[in-house]
Short mmCIF file of C-alpha atoms in Angstrom, two decimals:
data_model
loop_
_atom_site.label_atom_id
_atom_site.label_comp_id
_atom_site.label_asym_id
_atom_site.label_seq_id
_atom_site.Cartn_x
_atom_site.Cartn_y
_atom_site.Cartn_z
CA MET A 1 7.81 13.24 29.91
CA PRO A 2 6.96 16.59 29.25
CA MET A 3 3.40 15.55 28.99
CA ARG A 4 2.86 13.02 31.55
CA HIS A 5 0.62 15.96 33.62
CA VAL A 6 -1.83 15.89 30.76
CA ASP A 7 -2.60 12.26 30.98
CA PRO A 8 -4.38 12.16 27.75
CA MET A 9 -6.04 8.85 28.62
CA ALA A 10 -7.77 9.80 31.85
CA SER A 11 -8.71 13.39 30.43
CA ALA A 12 -12.03 14.18 29.28
CA PRO A 13 -10.99 17.23 27.14
CA LEU A 14 -14.60 18.18 25.76
CA GLU A 15 -17.42 19.11 28.17
CA GLY A 16 -21.05 19.36 26.50
CA GLY A 17 -20.61 22.30 24.34
CA GLU A 18 -17.86 24.03 26.08
CA CYS A 19 -15.05 24.76 23.55
CA VAL A 20 -11.38 23.72 24.69
CA ALA A 21 -8.24 24.63 22.48
CA ARG A 22 -6.37 21.04 22.36
CA ILE A 23 -4.61 19.06 19.05
CA PRO A 24 -6.81 15.98 18.35
CA GLY A 25 -6.14 12.61 19.72
CA GLU A 26 -3.08 12.10 22.04
CA ALA A 27 -0.17 14.24 22.06
CA GLY A 28 2.10 11.12 21.19
CA ILE A 29 0.64 10.33 18.03
CA TRP A 30 2.03 13.29 16.73
CA VAL A 31 5.16 12.47 17.33
CA LEU A 32 4.71 9.30 14.71
CA ILE A 33 3.01 11.64 12.35
CA LEU A 34 5.33 14.50 12.04
CA GLY A 35 8.03 11.86 11.97
CA GLU A 36 6.48 10.05 9.03
CA MET A 37 6.21 13.33 7.41
CA SER A 38 9.81 14.20 7.74
CA VAL A 39 10.56 10.73 6.30
CA PHE A 40 8.30 11.03 3.39
CA GLY A 41 9.93 14.92 2.86
CA LEU A 42 13.41 13.27 2.88
CA LEU A 43 12.12 10.74 -0.13
CA PHE A 44 10.19 13.47 -2.18
CA ALA A 45 13.78 15.95 -2.04
CA THR A 46 15.84 12.61 -2.85
CA PHE A 47 13.35 12.21 -5.67
CA LEU A 48 13.44 15.63 -6.96
CA PHE A 49 17.42 15.82 -7.02
CA TYR A 50 17.82 12.81 -9.07
CA ARG A 51 15.00 13.80 -11.48
CA SER A 52 16.99 17.25 -11.84
CA LYS A 53 20.07 15.39 -13.06
CA ALA A 54 18.01 13.49 -15.74
CA ALA A 55 14.90 15.06 -16.38
CA ALA A 56 14.79 14.05 -20.01
CA GLN A 57 14.41 10.39 -19.10
CA PHE A 58 12.42 10.78 -16.08
CA ALA A 59 9.64 12.63 -18.23
CA ALA A 60 9.71 10.04 -20.93
CA SER A 61 9.03 7.56 -18.01
CA GLN A 62 6.45 9.62 -16.48
CA ALA A 63 4.48 9.58 -19.99
CA LEU A 64 3.83 5.35 -19.29
CA LEU A 65 2.08 5.92 -15.88
CA ASP A 66 -1.85 5.58 -16.01
CA ARG A 67 -2.85 9.31 -14.98
CA ASN A 68 -6.56 8.13 -14.92
CA ILE A 69 -6.13 5.17 -12.39
CA GLY A 70 -4.12 7.95 -10.32
CA MET A 71 -6.89 10.64 -10.04
CA ALA A 72 -9.55 8.11 -9.05
CA ASN A 73 -7.19 6.68 -6.65
CA THR A 74 -6.74 10.82 -5.50
CA LEU A 75 -10.83 11.22 -5.46
CA LEU A 76 -10.87 7.91 -3.45
CA LEU A 77 -8.56 9.29 -0.39
CA LEU A 78 -9.96 12.39 -0.59
CA THR A 79 -13.47 10.81 -0.10
CA SER A 80 -12.29 8.48 2.64
CA SER A 81 -10.65 11.37 4.31
CA TRP A 82 -14.17 13.30 4.30
CA PHE A 83 -15.88 10.04 5.51
CA VAL A 84 -13.10 10.05 8.55
CA ALA A 85 -13.73 13.42 9.36
CA GLY A 86 -17.75 12.75 9.58
CA ALA A 87 -17.14 9.68 11.70
CA ILE A 88 -15.24 12.01 14.14
CA GLN A 89 -17.97 14.66 14.38
CA ALA A 90 -20.56 12.03 14.62
CA LEU A 91 -18.89 9.69 16.98
CA ARG A 92 -17.97 12.97 19.60
CA ARG A 93 -21.53 13.55 19.13
CA ASP A 94 -22.47 9.75 20.38
CA LEU A 95 -24.02 9.31 17.04
CA THR A 96 -22.58 5.58 16.84
CA THR A 97 -24.36 4.18 13.92
CA ILE A 98 -23.40 7.16 11.54
CA GLY A 99 -20.03 7.18 13.00
CA ARG A 100 -19.30 3.60 12.49
CA GLY A 101 -21.01 4.01 9.19
CA CYS A 102 -18.78 6.82 8.00
CA LEU A 103 -15.70 4.37 9.16
CA ALA A 104 -17.20 1.61 7.01
CA ALA A 105 -17.29 4.17 4.21
CA ALA A 106 -13.80 5.38 4.42
CA PHE A 107 -12.63 1.76 4.75
CA ALA A 108 -14.06 0.69 1.73
CA CYS A 109 -12.61 3.94 0.00
CA GLY A 110 -9.28 3.29 1.16
CA ALA A 111 -9.51 -0.51 -0.11
CA GLY A 112 -10.76 0.62 -3.32
CA PHE A 113 -7.57 2.43 -3.49
CA VAL A 114 -5.47 -0.50 -2.98
CA SER A 115 -7.22 -2.62 -5.20
CA LEU A 116 -6.58 0.14 -7.98
CA LYS A 117 -3.25 0.25 -7.00
CA ALA A 118 -2.80 -3.49 -7.67
CA ILE A 119 -4.43 -3.26 -11.22
CA GLU A 120 -1.94 -0.31 -11.68
CA TYR A 121 1.27 -2.33 -10.71
CA SER A 122 -0.11 -5.68 -12.36
CA GLU A 123 -0.28 -3.29 -15.65
CA LYS A 124 3.17 -2.31 -15.40
CA PHE A 125 4.27 -5.44 -14.79
CA SER A 126 2.64 -7.01 -17.73
CA ALA A 127 4.01 -4.25 -20.02
CA GLY A 128 7.62 -5.14 -18.63
CA ILE A 129 8.16 -2.65 -16.60
CA THR A 130 9.70 -3.38 -13.08
CA ILE A 131 11.14 -1.76 -10.15
CA ALA A 132 14.50 -2.68 -12.03
CA GLY A 133 13.17 -0.79 -15.17
CA ASP A 134 14.95 2.58 -14.59
CA ASP A 135 15.53 5.18 -12.09
CA PHE A 136 12.02 6.94 -12.55
CA PHE A 137 10.23 3.40 -11.98
CA MET A 138 12.68 2.81 -9.05
CA TYR A 139 11.06 5.89 -7.36
CA TYR A 140 7.66 4.98 -8.71
CA PHE A 141 7.59 1.73 -7.01
CA VAL A 142 9.36 2.61 -3.98
CA LEU A 143 7.79 5.80 -3.18
CA THR A 144 3.82 4.28 -3.95
CA GLY A 145 5.13 0.92 -2.34
CA ILE A 146 5.84 2.62 1.02
CA HIS A 147 2.66 4.81 0.79
CA LEU A 148 0.84 1.80 -0.03
CA LEU A 149 1.82 0.20 2.99
CA HIS A 150 1.15 3.21 5.02
CA VAL A 151 -2.69 2.97 3.43
CA LEU A 152 -2.65 -0.90 4.32
CA ILE A 153 -1.86 0.13 8.17
CA GLY A 154 -4.09 3.02 7.95
CA LEU A 155 -7.21 0.24 6.92
CA GLY A 156 -5.53 -1.53 10.32
CA VAL A 157 -6.19 1.67 12.03
CA LEU A 158 -9.91 2.42 10.72
CA ALA A 159 -10.91 -1.01 11.22
CA PHE A 160 -9.72 -0.58 15.11
CA ALA A 161 -11.53 2.63 15.46
CA ALA A 162 -14.39 1.32 14.33
CA MET A 163 -14.18 -1.96 16.69
CA ILE A 164 -13.64 0.43 19.94
CA SER A 165 -16.62 2.85 18.67
CA VAL A 166 -19.19 1.97 20.82
CA ARG A 167 -21.86 3.68 22.53
CA GLY A 168 -21.11 6.72 24.61
CA VAL A 169 -17.28 7.23 23.12
CA ALA A 170 -17.49 10.96 23.42
CA ASN A 171 -15.32 12.51 25.92
CA THR A 172 -13.72 9.42 26.79
CA GLY A 173 -10.04 8.25 26.24
CA ARG A 174 -11.16 5.95 23.67
CA MET A 175 -12.57 8.98 21.32
CA ARG A 176 -8.68 10.41 21.47
CA VAL A 177 -7.45 7.14 20.37
CA ILE A 178 -10.06 7.46 17.65
CA GLU A 179 -8.88 10.79 16.71
CA GLY A 180 -5.35 9.82 16.73
CA GLY A 181 -6.40 7.11 14.02
CA ALA A 182 -7.91 9.40 12.05
CA ALA A 183 -5.17 11.63 12.05
CA PHE A 184 -3.17 9.27 11.03
CA TRP A 185 -5.45 8.32 8.05
CA HIS A 186 -5.43 12.28 7.07
CA MET A 187 -1.60 12.07 6.68
CA VAL A 188 -2.13 9.20 4.39
CA ASP A 189 -4.05 11.21 2.30
CA LEU A 190 -1.98 14.35 2.63
CA LEU A 191 1.20 12.18 1.80
CA TRP A 192 -0.67 10.68 -1.52
CA ILE A 193 -1.66 14.57 -2.59
CA VAL A 194 1.97 15.49 -2.62
CA LEU A 195 3.05 12.16 -4.09
CA PHE A 196 0.55 12.54 -6.96
CA PRO A 197 1.32 15.37 -8.76
CA LEU A 198 5.30 14.69 -8.16
CA LEU A 199 5.24 11.49 -9.95
CA TYR A 200 2.27 11.82 -12.34
CA PHE A 201 2.27 15.33 -13.30
CA LEU A 202 5.57 17.34 -12.33
CA ARG A 203 7.18 18.27 -15.81
CA MET B 1 19.74 -4.62 43.94
CA SER B 2 17.41 -5.31 40.53
CA GLY B 3 17.87 -1.34 39.84
CA ARG B 4 21.64 -1.24 39.80
CA SER B 5 22.46 -4.73 37.50
CA GLN B 6 19.74 -3.12 34.91
CA ARG B 7 21.60 0.20 35.04
CA LEU B 8 25.13 -1.86 34.70
CA CYS B 9 23.50 -3.53 31.65
CA VAL B 10 22.44 -0.50 29.81
CA TRP B 11 25.75 1.21 30.37
CA LEU B 12 27.88 -1.30 29.21
CA SER B 13 25.28 -1.64 26.31
CA LEU B 14 26.15 1.85 25.16
CA LEU B 15 29.93 0.19 24.25
CA PHE B 16 27.78 -1.27 21.18
CA VAL B 17 28.20 2.40 19.90
CA VAL B 18 31.76 2.44 20.59
CA PHE B 19 32.61 -1.28 19.24
CA PHE B 20 30.35 -0.74 16.17
CA GLY B 21 31.76 2.65 15.34
CA LEU B 22 35.16 1.16 15.42
CA GLY B 23 34.03 -1.74 13.50
CA LEU B 24 32.78 0.33 10.78
CA ILE B 25 35.88 2.88 10.45
CA LEU B 26 38.48 0.13 10.66
CA PRO B 27 37.82 -1.94 7.59
CA GLY B 28 36.76 1.03 5.61
CA PHE B 29 33.37 0.47 5.90
CA LEU B 30 32.02 4.24 6.66
CA PRO B 31 31.13 4.85 3.97
CA PRO B 32 30.11 1.35 3.22
CA THR B 33 31.41 -0.40 0.45
CA ASP B 34 30.13 0.18 -3.04
CA PRO B 35 27.55 -2.43 -4.07
CA SER B 36 28.35 -1.84 -7.70
CA ALA B 37 32.02 -2.29 -7.30
CA GLY B 38 33.35 -5.21 -9.52
CA ALA B 39 35.50 -8.11 -8.08
CA GLY B 40 38.87 -6.43 -8.73
CA GLU B 41 38.12 -3.47 -6.87
CA VAL B 42 36.40 -5.59 -3.76
CA ALA B 43 39.34 -8.22 -3.65
CA ALA B 44 41.76 -5.37 -3.68
CA MET B 45 40.33 -3.71 -0.57
CA TYR B 46 40.32 -7.00 1.09
CA ARG B 47 44.03 -7.44 -0.06
CA THR B 48 45.13 -3.98 1.30
CA HIS B 49 43.39 -3.59 4.40
CA THR B 50 43.52 -7.16 5.92
CA GLN B 51 44.66 -6.87 9.43
CA ALA B 52 42.36 -3.77 10.07
CA MET B 53 39.52 -5.53 8.45
CA ARG B 54 40.04 -8.45 10.74
CA LEU B 55 40.39 -6.47 13.89
CA GLY B 56 37.05 -4.50 12.57
CA PHE B 57 34.94 -7.36 12.34
CA LEU B 58 35.97 -8.85 15.70
CA LEU B 59 34.50 -5.34 17.07
CA LEU B 60 31.46 -5.59 14.85
CA GLN B 61 30.96 -9.09 16.50
CA ALA B 62 31.59 -7.82 20.18
CA SER B 63 29.16 -4.77 19.70
CA SER B 64 26.56 -7.53 18.07
CA ALA B 65 26.51 -9.17 21.25
CA LEU B 66 26.62 -6.05 23.52
CA THR B 67 22.82 -5.49 22.38
CA ALA B 68 21.88 -8.36 24.14
CA LEU B 69 22.47 -6.35 27.33
CA PHE B 70 20.22 -3.53 26.36
CA VAL B 71 17.35 -6.08 24.83
CA ALA B 72 17.21 -7.91 28.44
CA VAL B 73 16.60 -4.46 30.21
CA VAL B 74 14.16 -3.32 27.75
CA SER B 75 12.04 -6.74 28.72
CA VAL B 76 12.45 -6.29 32.43
CA GLN B 77 10.94 -2.87 32.09
CA LEU B 78 8.17 -4.23 29.51
CA LYS B 79 7.53 -6.86 32.27
CA ARG B 80 6.72 -4.06 34.79
CA ILE B 81 3.91 -2.90 32.43
CA GLU B 82 2.44 -6.49 31.79
CA GLY B 83 2.94 -8.43 34.62
CA ALA B 84 3.12 -12.14 34.89
CA HIS B 85 1.79 -12.86 31.28
CA SER B 86 3.90 -10.70 29.37
CA PRO B 87 3.90 -11.47 25.73
CA TYR B 88 5.24 -8.17 24.17
CA ALA B 89 8.36 -8.28 26.84
CA TYR B 90 8.86 -12.11 25.14
CA VAL B 91 8.47 -10.84 21.53
CA GLN B 92 11.07 -8.01 22.26
CA MET B 93 13.40 -10.52 23.66
CA ILE B 94 13.25 -13.04 20.90
CA ALA B 95 13.09 -10.59 18.05
CA GLY B 96 15.69 -8.49 19.74
CA GLY B 97 18.17 -11.65 20.26
CA CYS B 98 17.51 -12.29 16.41
CA GLY B 99 18.91 -8.93 15.93
CA VAL B 100 21.78 -9.85 17.59
CA LEU B 101 22.62 -12.62 14.75
CA VAL B 102 21.68 -10.11 12.51
CA LEU B 103 25.29 -8.31 12.73
CA LEU B 104 26.92 -11.61 14.26
CA ILE B 105 26.36 -13.53 10.87
CA PRO B 106 27.79 -11.05 8.27
CA SER B 107 30.62 -10.08 10.27
CA THR B 108 32.01 -13.66 10.67
CA LEU B 109 31.21 -13.98 6.61
CA TRP B 110 33.45 -10.48 6.25
CA ILE B 111 35.96 -12.32 8.48
CA ALA B 112 36.24 -15.32 6.03
CA ALA B 113 37.00 -13.04 2.85
CA ALA B 114 39.47 -11.30 4.85
CA PHE B 115 40.47 -14.50 6.10
CA ARG B 116 42.34 -15.82 2.46
CA PRO B 117 42.31 -12.48 0.65
CA GLU B 118 44.49 -13.85 -2.12
CA ARG B 119 41.48 -16.07 -3.27
CA ASP B 120 39.65 -15.97 -6.44
CA PRO B 121 38.11 -12.14 -6.68
CA GLN B 122 34.77 -13.61 -7.78
CA LEU B 123 34.65 -15.41 -4.48
CA ILE B 124 35.59 -12.56 -2.26
CA LEU B 125 33.17 -10.72 -4.22
CA LEU B 126 30.41 -13.43 -3.53
CA LEU B 127 31.28 -13.22 0.18
CA ASN B 128 30.94 -9.53 0.57
CA ASP B 129 28.00 -9.54 -1.20
CA LEU B 130 26.68 -12.07 0.97
CA ALA B 131 27.54 -10.63 4.26
CA TRP B 132 25.89 -7.07 3.35
CA LEU B 133 22.88 -8.52 2.01
CA LEU B 134 22.68 -10.71 5.47
CA LEU B 135 21.94 -7.34 6.84
CA THR B 136 18.51 -7.32 5.28
CA PRO B 137 16.76 -9.60 7.77
CA THR B 138 17.26 -6.51 10.01
CA PHE B 139 14.14 -5.03 8.94
CA ALA B 140 12.08 -8.03 9.89
CA CYS B 141 13.71 -8.81 13.32
CA PHE B 142 13.78 -4.96 14.20
CA CYS B 143 10.27 -4.13 12.97
CA ILE B 144 8.67 -6.42 15.41
CA GLN B 145 10.99 -5.71 18.06
CA ALA B 146 9.88 -1.99 18.06
CA THR B 147 6.50 -2.99 17.37
CA ALA B 148 6.49 -5.11 20.64
CA ILE B 149 7.79 -2.52 22.35
CA GLY B 150 5.31 0.16 21.21
CA LEU B 151 2.32 -1.84 21.59
CA ALA B 152 3.22 -2.60 25.45
CA VAL B 153 4.05 0.95 26.10
CA LEU B 154 0.55 2.01 24.81
CA SER B 155 -1.04 -0.76 26.91
CA ASP B 156 0.22 0.86 29.93
CA THR B 157 -2.65 2.73 31.40
CA ARG B 158 -1.47 3.37 35.00
CA PRO B 159 -1.78 7.01 35.88
CA ASP B 160 2.40 6.91 36.14
CA PRO B 161 3.36 5.04 32.87
CA VAL B 162 6.86 3.37 32.84
CA PHE B 163 7.23 4.88 29.50
CA PRO B 164 5.68 7.99 28.38
CA ARG B 165 3.14 7.54 25.65
CA TRP B 166 5.16 9.21 23.34
CA ALA B 167 7.61 6.48 23.46
CA GLY B 168 5.20 4.02 22.30
CA TYR B 169 4.43 6.11 19.15
CA LEU B 170 8.06 6.50 18.92
CA ASN B 171 8.77 2.85 18.66
CA LEU B 172 5.65 2.31 15.96
CA TRP B 173 7.32 4.64 13.66
CA VAL B 174 10.89 3.56 13.99
CA ALA B 175 9.02 0.14 13.24
CA VAL B 176 7.41 1.37 9.99
CA LEU B 177 10.74 3.05 9.26
CA SER B 178 13.20 -0.22 9.51
CA LEU B 179 11.31 -1.38 6.71
CA PRO B 180 12.78 0.38 3.75
CA ALA B 181 16.29 -1.57 4.85
CA GLY B 182 14.52 -4.65 2.89
CA LEU B 183 14.98 -2.52 -0.62
CA ILE B 184 18.96 -3.40 -0.45
CA ALA B 185 18.13 -6.53 -1.99
CA PHE B 186 16.62 -4.56 -5.29
CA PHE B 187 19.28 -1.84 -6.03
CA ARG B 188 23.05 -1.81 -6.58
CA THR B 189 23.07 2.09 -6.98
CA GLY B 190 20.97 5.06 -5.78
CA PRO B 191 19.73 6.09 -2.61
CA PHE B 192 17.99 2.48 -1.78
CA ALA B 193 21.24 0.32 -2.18
CA TRP B 194 23.05 -0.63 0.89
CA ASN B 195 25.35 2.41 1.05
CA GLY B 196 22.53 4.53 0.04
CA LEU B 197 20.82 7.84 1.44
CA ILE B 198 17.75 6.17 2.68
CA SER B 199 18.87 2.65 3.05
CA PHE B 200 21.91 3.34 5.05
CA TRP B 201 22.40 6.86 6.56
CA MET B 202 18.61 7.51 7.22
CA VAL B 203 18.07 4.27 8.85
CA ALA B 204 21.42 4.06 10.72
CA ILE B 205 20.53 7.75 11.79
CA ILE B 206 17.28 7.06 13.16
CA PHE B 207 18.29 3.71 14.61
CA PHE B 208 20.93 5.56 17.01
CA ALA B 209 18.64 8.42 17.91
CA TRP B 210 16.22 5.70 18.73
CA LEU B 211 18.83 3.83 20.80
CA ILE B 212 19.90 7.13 22.81
CA THR B 213 16.34 7.99 23.31
CA MET B 214 15.35 4.48 24.51
CA VAL B 215 18.59 4.43 26.84
CA VAL B 216 17.30 7.62 28.64
CA LEU B 217 14.18 6.51 29.14
CA LEU B 218 15.09 2.91 30.67
CA LEU B 219 17.25 4.90 33.21
CA LYS B 220 14.47 7.18 33.78
CA ALA B 221 12.07 4.00 34.48
CA ILE B 222 14.60 2.24 36.58
CA GLY B 223 14.74 5.37 38.45
CA GLN B 224 10.87 5.34 39.12
CA GLN B 225 10.80 1.38 39.67
CA GLU B 226 13.63 1.97 42.53
CA ALA B 227 11.42 4.92 43.71
CA GLY B 228 8.47 2.68 43.81
CA GLN B 229 10.35 -0.42 45.73
CA SER B 230 12.03 1.97 48.41
CA THR B 231 8.46 3.88 49.18
CA GLY B 232 5.90 1.49 48.11
CA SER B 233 6.78 -1.85 49.75
CA PRO B 234 8.95 -1.23 53.06
CA ALA B 235 9.53 -5.13 53.21
CA VAL B 236 11.78 -4.97 50.21
CA THR B 237 14.12 -2.13 51.85
CA GLY B 238 14.24 -3.63 54.82
CA SER B 239 15.64 -6.70 53.60
CA ALA B 240 18.00 -4.59 51.16
#
């Protein structure tokens, strides 16, 4: 109830050029984003706890990961976030074509991430490594799998944002929905930025 | 009138928490049985706590049926958002109705295991496994149920919505979170097993936090509905 008076769908917070301090998207989306980040925080802490009990075994399994694919995926997600930020800037100025183009580019990068992940998984499977392999690979498959699920949801969100990005979206409730979607995508990116060194590089 | 029966349903459904808690504690299921335990160990558990287990499982069955009351009121309120054509309210009710079975069927299998505790330990183990693993569909039913609530809440564009918008996002979050419960099919030890930190404790804690939040929001929404009926349409108050 605390935010009823804000009424995010009806407000038009950015008057031409006027700078108003506010959080991007509707306030409610941050319940989802902060909730997701705390759950991933718990998952990361669990991983670190069990890793500390079998450091040598975790390191041996970690050496089997393909860091090149991991690095390529990191670059893809960072690039996609850059495109999403660009899309928000463009749509706030009603540069609809550029905005939608940026969203499409971000989507393409995200789809690239999914394809590389599929290649990475199938390489592991053909090498006989599965989710039941050992504790390290249990965490590898579960953590990257849950993250991948978020990437797929995020791709849906980006497609939805592009769908509702029509001319004159700036200063409307739709813009706040698009901003909320962008914030979700940045969260998916941020989680990978933590997950990547944790799984692939931590010694 | 309709407000009073809705309140009754919501408060009665809270008995779920009591029966569910007792239903887990009595058989010694809190913490849950170890999924990696051998047949002898599991069979011994059923032999020593037979009566407490039978009673506990009956309470679990009662608790699962009580969730129907909660599910129904949620759909009543979702219908206020959606109007006459209300797909989310029906999806919520169907998925929530399947959710009732998710606990009802395992409890019956646990009762079957405790019914003849002297039988071959391997068979007790099978029944015990089967019952615990029948909890896996939770992730599917509950994900759909919470998603339907979330989408309905976010589709509410009136100035004074039935539920606050953050509740819509909360439900979408809970929907995603229920998915790791499916991982119990893969592991007998560790945080993702059916007694694990993530698959059991985290999912259970978040489920109860969600339930309590939804109960509070439902009571507020019912109050809002009653206020609207008493001021908005004099005909209703006149006849009541």
